[in-house]
Structures are given as structure tokens and as C-alpha cells.
Amino acid sequence: MAETPNPAPAQSTVTLKIDGQSVTVPKGTNVLEAARSLGVSISFFCYHPGLSSPAVCRQCLVEVKGQPKPVPSCYTPCADNMDVLTQSEKALTVRQQMLEFTLVNHPVDCPICDKAGECTLQKLYVEWDSAHARMDYEKVHKPKKVDLGPTIVLDAERCILCTRCIRVCDEVAHDHQLEMSYRGDRETISVAPGKQLDNPYSLNTVDVCPVGALTAKDFRFQMRAWELMTTSSVCAGCATGCNDEIHHARGEIYRLVPRENQDVNKFWMCDDGRMTYHEIRQNRVAGARVQGETVPLDKALSFAADRIVALRGSSGSSGLLGVVANAQATNEDNYLLLKVASALGVDRVYLAGRPARPDCADDILRHADMNPNTAGARAIAQALMPGKAKGVPQLAADLEGGALKALWILGDHVDLDEEAQAALARLEVCIYQTPHQNFLSDKVNVLLPAAAWAEVDGTFTNAKGLVQRIRRAVEPPGEARPHRELIQLLGRKLGIALDYPNVRMLFKEMKQAVPEFAAAEYGRELPVVQLRFAGSRG
Amino acid sequence: METTFRKRTSKATVKVVPRPETLNKELMLGGIIQGLAVTMRHFFQNVAREKPEVTINYPEERLKYPLRNRGLHRLMHREDDSVRCVACMCCPTACPAHCITIVAEETGNGNEKRPAIFEIDELRCIVCGLCVEACPCDAIRMDTGEHMHVVDRRDDAILGKVDLMKRGISSTAVQGGEPNWQERVKTVPDPRFR
Amino acid sequence: MGIVLLFLIPVVVFSIVSVVLVGVLGAALPALAAYPDFTWVMDPWFQALIKMTLLILVVVMPLASILTWMERKQSAKMQDRGGPNRAAILGARAWGIPHFIADAVKMIMKEDFIPAKANKILFSLAPVMAIVPVFVTFAIVPFGGDVCTHQLTQVVANPALCTDKVTLQVARLDVGLLFYFAIASLAVYGTTLAGWASYNKWSLLGGLRASSQMMSYEVTMGLAILGAFLVYGTLEPHAIVLAQGPLPWHWGIVYQPLGAILFFTAAIAETKRTPFDTPEGESEVVGYFVEYSGMRFGMFFLAEFIEVVFLSAIMATVFFGGYEFPFLFPDGFHLLGHSLPLPHVAVLLIQTAGWGLKVIFFCWFQLLIRWTLPRIRPDQLMDLGWKKLLPVSLANVVVTAVVVLALMAR
Ligand code: SF4
Ligand code: SF4
Ligand code: SF4
Ligand code: SF4
Ligand code: FES
């Protein structure tokens, strides 16, 4: 790139030289990011792209020609004609010395430290230093297992005082709960006396902590980070649709961590969303049931199909059949269900989902709608059966009024009261595809085991209308299958030819049928990466 | 333009053995008799010798094992007889046979972490010793000199924490090296003093 | 010590065997027949039955079973190993000999497995088809001279002349060795059926190889021994033995050295043992009995060893003077003008024991060959059979015939 000094006064970019390479960046960019854009990596602890830069760790020092002292690259804005040396003798030495300094009082607990394997300090040590400690005095000891709140434990010895956790509380959760106390080598992170670290975004501190000082109680000692595999997905906790990574090993999910998406969640995720993975293994339906009896899946499907066919014979083509789409299910599942319904001539369509919880909402990330796909389900219903989709209250009314003889429900949550449930139990046939057992599973006469959100491929549409890709991380238990497969099987038994060997084909068709999805892309397949090869996340 | 095909001149070609080579080779009789003579010689020699020259009749006769022989695993103890292992999972990570299963738990004391379950499937173990190499805490060792005992059921070959600790003794190794480590590491070139 | 035992044990064992055989057939039964109620014991059918039973119980089965141990022990010794030495009866390890009992117990106790798609009837029939013919062929083997029951303690110069004779041979058939060929070719059914009925491609391959091999080598085998027939002018084994006489330079090996080698080679191929074990070929097709387990497999296993014993017996009979002991004439030893008259019974005992020793020697020799030579390829096997052994044996027959004709014409 040729250097073209811009004569215009309202200059919006600056051009500088980093390690001899010249680079043009927007004004205000710091040197560290500019170097990154060139592929030059500078070590750092306290800087975080989503937070302000206090420049407290000095791990990012670089040499700038003409300046007597090395400068922290995370804090230094780029300026025209700057000449930065990141790999000079001086820059390397100061960074190495800073690292050694950081390690002086570090306990090196790696064997019992949950961060080991994804620890920035560990990574830098191995990459940079790998030398024996020169410190042979007793290290400074600090409290080892400090209970900071309901979710987090602090190991003050491991803390390198980068203040990232403080800034997360301040700048993301907008709640100043953490503070430095004491001075010098006694300095520690702490909460105010009598207070706790309990904001709804507290677990982000664990993510940003570059070392193992803050550990999540939920994940503590459960699994070593390097054993975990990562699958990129989207949180199913609310309509915001925070992008996340599912961390799993040997078919078990161990945690959810946020994945950067500047349009949705930036770098963050709420605590409740992180805990949604627990549900996946709770109260699962692993086999099909017909009238309370466990039967092979195929039997259950045949039973349901026979009943529906019989009904259609006796009471008109629609057979008084209703279908319930669900905001908990993916776009593809809902689309396929409604497609089958319209092929069957069904005109009673309902939209279910978890009840909203306005008390949980805030204007940071959390949304009152607790369903990941309300927008998607609505759009699909509108496109396929314009004006027909009704809500759950209408469903309850129709059930009690006897307008329905058969119902096909996509699980898992349908908010019906006692009376409606009793009416549901009286239906000729009620097919309920659900991952979880709940108050409905005993009332229906055909229970089909469905896969939960972490067990399927597909898309969710969040509250902003973004169609986001979710990916299968673990295998569903027992006979459980994705909703769309169950719908395909049952549809075939009802004489509707459905053949979608993969979700991508289904998505393509849906994209054409639903105007809201015209611009959506089905995300690419991502390899499942083991964290031990993914480097540090810190 | 005239094209000439170059003849292969390389000497490295397939060696063609003319058949029949020699009458003797073709008959194979000479070779057969030679072979029989060798085996017969060995037969009579060994019958006369009574005890085979090289065989070690294992349970009755035993070789002396070298000091670095890898035997059954054991878990070492701390001074207070609790387990030294901190469930760091380095050994199952290193284990090529995937035969170590560890579930960690909190200790409630200063050691913080220990294995709640520590199992080694000795039938799967390939006795490579990588677990010992991997252990940062001198918690697992293979210096018992014991062989895996005979089991009737596969499950019996899975040694649990109790079994493994039964063989263990107290280890006083200090993490980070012994007190005079500074003296010894002087011989190791330090990258910082280039 | 070991060497001494190696010779001593067979000598002792076969002395006992010969005492049993000669004692029962030559003395006990005739003595029993003296009682009017028991004259039927001398009936030919009962005699044949007793002889067959005795032969199988006293010689063939013990020898075949012990061969299973011998094979392993001998191969061990040839390869500087220890060999089986663990099985023990009441703590007596006896060089591991109890291993053959342990093997038998193991085979009987093992699961008798029949593959799901196998033809059950033929699958069960095959092992029987394999083992029965080899037993039957023993009928023609003479294991001792004729017993003159009334002159046991006297010196008998010519047993052919005495009146009451008991033959130490189950059936004296004029067709003699042709009977052997006829019956032995039945054994091929066992292997072929086993290979086919198992519903397994490897066993089918093994079965095909076995049948092609056995049929090919039968031809050579017959032609190789034809020379011997021309020389002796008979097919009947006992007559062949008598024609050879006690002088080793009149034995078949001297008259028909080429025939002997050809026959031995072809006959080893018939037993399907290394170097001709392509039908089993552990490293390639595993063989026609790959699906067999337990005692069914045991039958194939045993049949193989009985064939070894039988082949040794035939070698001894046709080419090594049968039961004739060197320089032992019916009336005693005659050597270089010296003579040692012996009573009839002593001569018989020595002859039968000598026969046993010859048989065990050839068994040993076959094991030696089995553990020395490597397996040959199936195509080489066919080459050897049809392109080498067959022409040579034909030539042998022609030359022998011409010589015999010339000698007769003179
Ligand atoms: S914070 Fe990092 S370096 Fe420190 S003990 Fe934990 S893993 Fe090891
Ligand atoms: S606890 Fe972690 S994030 Fe907070 S200051 Fe210490 S090292 Fe930084
Ligand atoms: S010796 Fe090797 S195979 Fe056995 S447990 Fe240790 S690491 Fe695993
Ligand atoms: S490497 Fe050592 S301390 Fe770590 S889990 Fe294995 S035995 Fe325990
Ligand atoms: S990252 Fe720049 S000073 Fe900490």
C-alpha cells in the first residue's frame, strides 16, 4: 500500500508503521488493535476489546520510535507517522520482564486451577518465557477460596489485578460491585462488606478474567478446559438470541460461554442463559409413549397416523385437527409442521411458547420473551397460513368448546390451565412432540421424544429478526429425534411426501416461502474444535 | 525432425531368474535334506540338554526386573495419608489408552481439589508410563514391581482409588522442586541470560 | 538322559503293546476257544472285530493322541523352546504328556457351535466322514506275523505250514492296497463337505483347495506305489511283507527308493500337513474347519493324526519290511552264520514291537518334516503334483516294469 498523506482536514483515518509495515486504521484505534489487524500479536492482560482500557498490567508495552519509554499499546491511540516496534529487543525484554513480574507472586496452581488450558498467563509463559523462576523467597499469600457471591469463587493469589472484572461489572452490568482493596503486593479484588457479586451478568467476569482467579461455581472442578469441545450455537434462553459456544465433552455439556457478535450480544451473556444447559439433561423423554405405554417410535407414529386418517374419514377433510407451532422450536421445525398442516387442509393453527417474564428483562441483553424463536414462528405462520395463527388462549377456548378432536403439538411448553388440560386429555388423538416431560406429557395420548436445542441443527430468529444458526453439539438420548424428523415420519404415514435429507435443503425451501427470511443465510458448518487446540480464550 | 527413442540403459532392472535354475534347486531335495539336518540336530541337542536353553519357566524362575520397570499403578499419600492427587486430569489427558477415569471434588481444606473417583482400567492400560510422566504432583507411580493380577471379570481389573492408595506410601516431594533446586538448575541454560 | 529316554520309552511301550496284541489274539482267545461254549471266538467276524478294536484302542488312538503332544513337544525341541509342560495329573507333569488329556477335556467342554446359515446335517456329518475312513483303512495293515496258536513255545520254522493260525491283520484282502486307495479317497468328502456346509467363504476356499489337492495327489500316490507292486507281484500287504523278508537289503526301499520318496511325498500331501497344508493355511484361509469348534473340530484334528499313524504304517509295510525285524527269521536270529533260535512267541513279540517302533519312527519323521519345511503355494502345489511327481512316478513305473520284465524273461 502506498502511503498517501491525506490533505483533507477532517481526517477520519490515520496511517502508521508497525514493525516496518504501514497500516491505515480509523482514527482513535489503539496500537494494539492496529497491530492485530496486521497479524502482529502483542501480549496483554488488562485490555479487552469490549471494555475500556485502564492500562494497568503493562503486558502490552511496545517501543515507539522517538519516545524515551515503552508505551502500553492498548492505551496509545494511533497517530499519523507513528513508527511502532513490537518485536524490538527493548519491546521484547520489557514484556518478558513484565511477565516475570506478574509471576513473582503467582501461586502456579495450574494442576488445580480451572483456567489451566485456557489461561492467558499460562499461555504467555509457555510461549514467551518457559524459564525457571528466579524468585526463591516465600510468595505473598492471599485468601484462596473467597466466596464472592452465589455464582463465583475468587482465588486472590491467582489474581493479576487486571481490573477486567471490575470493568465488566461497571460497564456491562452497570453495577459497581467489585473493587480493589489494600495496596501494593497485598492488593486484592473484593466486594463491599456485606455485599455480594450477584448481578445478572456476573459470570462474564469469569470469562474475562485472564487467569483462574475467578471461577464459576457451576463449572468449578467439573471438567478440564482442554478436554472440552466447542460448538458454536445460540442461546435458547430468551428472544435476544445471544451467540454462544456450547462446551461439551463425551456427550455431556459442561458450560455455555458467550461468542462475540457485535450485532447481538457483543461479548456477553447473562447468567440465566448460561444455566439453560442444565435443562437439557433433565426430565427427558427418551422413548415414544402411546396412552402411557412405552412403545417403539414407529408404533406410536402408526397409531397417531391411523387415528388421524380415521378422523378425517368420519368428520371431513380437516378432521377437526389443530396444530400447535412453538416458539421454542427452530424455524425449520415450525415450517415443516405448518407445511404438513396446510397439506392436510388444517385451518386451526396456534402458536405456543413459554410465558413471558417481564421481571427478568432489562435493557442490557435480557428480553422478556423467554422463547428463542417467537419472531420466526410468527413469520412462518404468517407466510404459510396468513391470518390463521391464534394464541394459546384461543387454543384453550377451542379445546374447552370442543371445536377440536385432534391436536398435534410441537413441544415443549404450552401454557394451558387445568380445564384446558382436562379437555386436552379427552381428545381423540393428541400428538405431543417434546424433549421434556412436563404437566402435559401425561395428558396426551401420543408422546413423541424430541431432541432439545443443543441436539439439533437449525435456525432461530431473534427478537430483532436476525436468523441465527444453532448447531448440534451432543446426541439426543434414547430414541429422541429432532422435531423435523418426527414430522417427516408422521407426515409420510399420512401420505405426504417429505424428503429433506438435511436441514440445509429445508432451510432453502423455507427461505423462498417466508418473505422475512429472504435475506437469511444458513450458516456454514463449523468444525468442532477441542479447546486444547483453540488456544487461550482469555 | 527425427525422433529417437532412447533405449533404457539403466542397469537397475528386474533380475530374471532362469527356470529351471539348477537341477538341485528345482528338485529341492538338497535343501530339504539340509533343513531336516538342521532341525534334527537341534532336536537331538535339546533332548539331550533336557532344559531348553533360553526359556524361562515363568512362575518358578523369574528374571530380575530393571529398576525402571513399570508395574501396577499406585497413588501416593500426603503426610496426613490423604491422596496426593489433585485431580488435575493430566494423566487421563496423557494416557494414550484412555484408561484413567477421574471425577474431581472439593476437599474442603487447603488442598482444594481431589479425586472423588479415580479409576484405572488395568486391562486397557498399555503400561507406557506416560501418566507418571504427566503427573505434576508425584501422585501416581508405577514402581510397585507388581504385575496385574489375574481377574475373572473385566470389572475386577478396574482399580479404584482405594486399591491404588493401598499400594501407595507417603511421598514428600515438594511441588516446584527440592530445596536446593537452585544449585541444580544452574547447569540448565537460562534463556533469560542469553 | 533325555536321549536315552527318547529311545527307551518307545521300546518299552511297544513291548507292552505287542504283549497285549499277541497275548490277546494269539493266546487268550485261542485258549478261550478251547471251551466248547466259546468256540465262536475264533469265528472270522469276531476275530476281525477284536483285532480292529484292539488295534484302535491299543495302537492307533493312543499313538494319535500322544502325537498331538509329541507334535508340540518335538517342534519345541526343534526350535529351542520348552514346549508344553504345564498340565499335570496330581502334580505329575511328566514332560507335559497330560496335555493331550487336557486338550481332550477342553474340546469336549467347549461350546459346540454351528453357524446360523450352515447346512446343519452336512455340517455334523463332515467330521464323521473325515475320521471314519482313516480308521477303516487300518484293516489291511499287518502288525505281526501269523500266530500258530498251538506252537507258541516251540521254534517254528515256517508259520505258513501250521494248522491253527491267527493272523495279526484285520482283513487279508487280495485287493489290499487298492482298498486303502478306495477308502482314503472317501475322506475327501469330509473336508469338502465341511468346507461347503459351513457357509463361510474361507472354509469353502479351504475345502476346494483340499479336494483339489487330495484328488491330484491320489494319482501320484497310486502310481508311486505301483512300482512296488510290480516288484513284489502282489497287492496284499501281508504278502508284501513276506516278500521283503527279514533281510534289510531285500526291503522295498532298496528296490524302489524313488517310489518310496514319491509315495511318501504324495501321502504327506494327502494328510494335508505342512508343507502341503494350503487347505488350512492358518495365515491365509484358515481352512475348511474354520467354523468348527469343540469335539467336532477335535475329530478333524484327530483324523489328521490318525492319518499320520496310518501313513507311517503303510511306509513301514511297503518299503521297510513291515513287521519283519532285521535278521529275525521265524525260527530266530540268523546273522553272519551265527544263529539264535527263539520260541515262536518271542519272535512274534519282537516283530510286533519292531513294527510299532517303525511306525513311531515314521511318525517322528513326519513331524520333523512338518516343522522344517515351509508351506508351498497352491499353484506350486499343483505344479509339483502334476508336472513333477506324476511324470517321475510314471517313469518309475515304466523303468521298473521293463526291469522286472527283463528279469522275469531271463
Ligand atoms: S491462573 Fe493460569 S497460570 Fe495461574 S494457576 Fe491458573 S492456570 Fe496456572
Ligand atoms: S480477578 Fe481476574 S479479572 Fe479480576 S482483576 Fe483479578 S485477574 Fe483481573
Ligand atoms: S501407563 Fe500409559 S496406558 Fe497405562 S494408565 Fe498410564 S498413561 Fe495410561
Ligand atoms: S496427573 Fe497426578 S495429580 Fe493429576 S490427576 Fe493424574 S495422578 Fe492426579
Ligand atoms: S493490556 Fe495494555 S496495559 Fe494491560
Short mmCIF file of C-alpha atoms and ligand atoms in Angstrom, two decimals, chain A residues 103 106-123 125 158-160 210-213 224, ligand 1:
data_model
loop_
_atom_site.label_atom_id
_atom_site.label_comp_id
_atom_site.label_asym_id
_atom_site.label_seq_id
_atom_site.Cartn_x
_atom_site.Cartn_y
_atom_site.Cartn_z
CA LEU A 103 4.55 -14.34 38.03
CA HIS A 106 1.67 -16.15 41.31
CA PRO A 107 0.95 -19.44 43.06
CA VAL A 108 1.21 -21.58 39.91
CA ASP A 109 -1.67 -23.77 40.94
CA CYS A 110 -2.23 -24.97 37.42
CA PRO A 111 -2.96 -28.57 38.45
CA ILE A 112 -5.97 -27.45 40.46
CA CYS A 113 -6.76 -24.27 38.60
CA ASP A 114 -9.85 -24.39 36.44
CA LYS A 115 -8.36 -21.93 33.99
CA ALA A 116 -5.46 -24.16 33.10
CA GLY A 117 -5.61 -24.86 29.40
CA GLU A 118 -7.28 -21.56 28.58
CA CYS A 119 -5.26 -19.30 30.81
CA THR A 120 -3.56 -16.29 29.24
CA LEU A 121 -0.82 -16.27 31.82
CA GLN A 122 -0.08 -19.92 31.24
CA LYS A 123 -0.09 -19.43 27.51
CA TYR A 125 4.56 -18.20 29.97
CA ARG A 158 -4.04 -16.09 41.28
CA CYS A 159 -5.43 -12.64 40.54
CA ILE A 160 -3.09 -10.49 38.49
CA PRO A 210 -7.30 -13.79 32.09
CA VAL A 211 -6.27 -16.15 34.88
CA GLY A 212 -8.01 -18.59 37.17
CA ALA A 213 -8.74 -16.07 39.89
CA ARG A 224 -10.65 -29.56 32.48
S1 SF4 D 1 -4.14 -18.72 36.62
FE1 SF4 D 1 -3.15 -19.73 34.93
S2 SF4 D 1 -1.01 -19.79 35.49
FE2 SF4 D 1 -2.19 -19.33 37.33
S3 SF4 D 1 -2.56 -21.30 38.29
FE3 SF4 D 1 -4.29 -20.90 36.97
S4 SF4 D 1 -3.75 -21.84 35.05
FE4 SF4 D 1 -1.91 -21.71 36.20
#
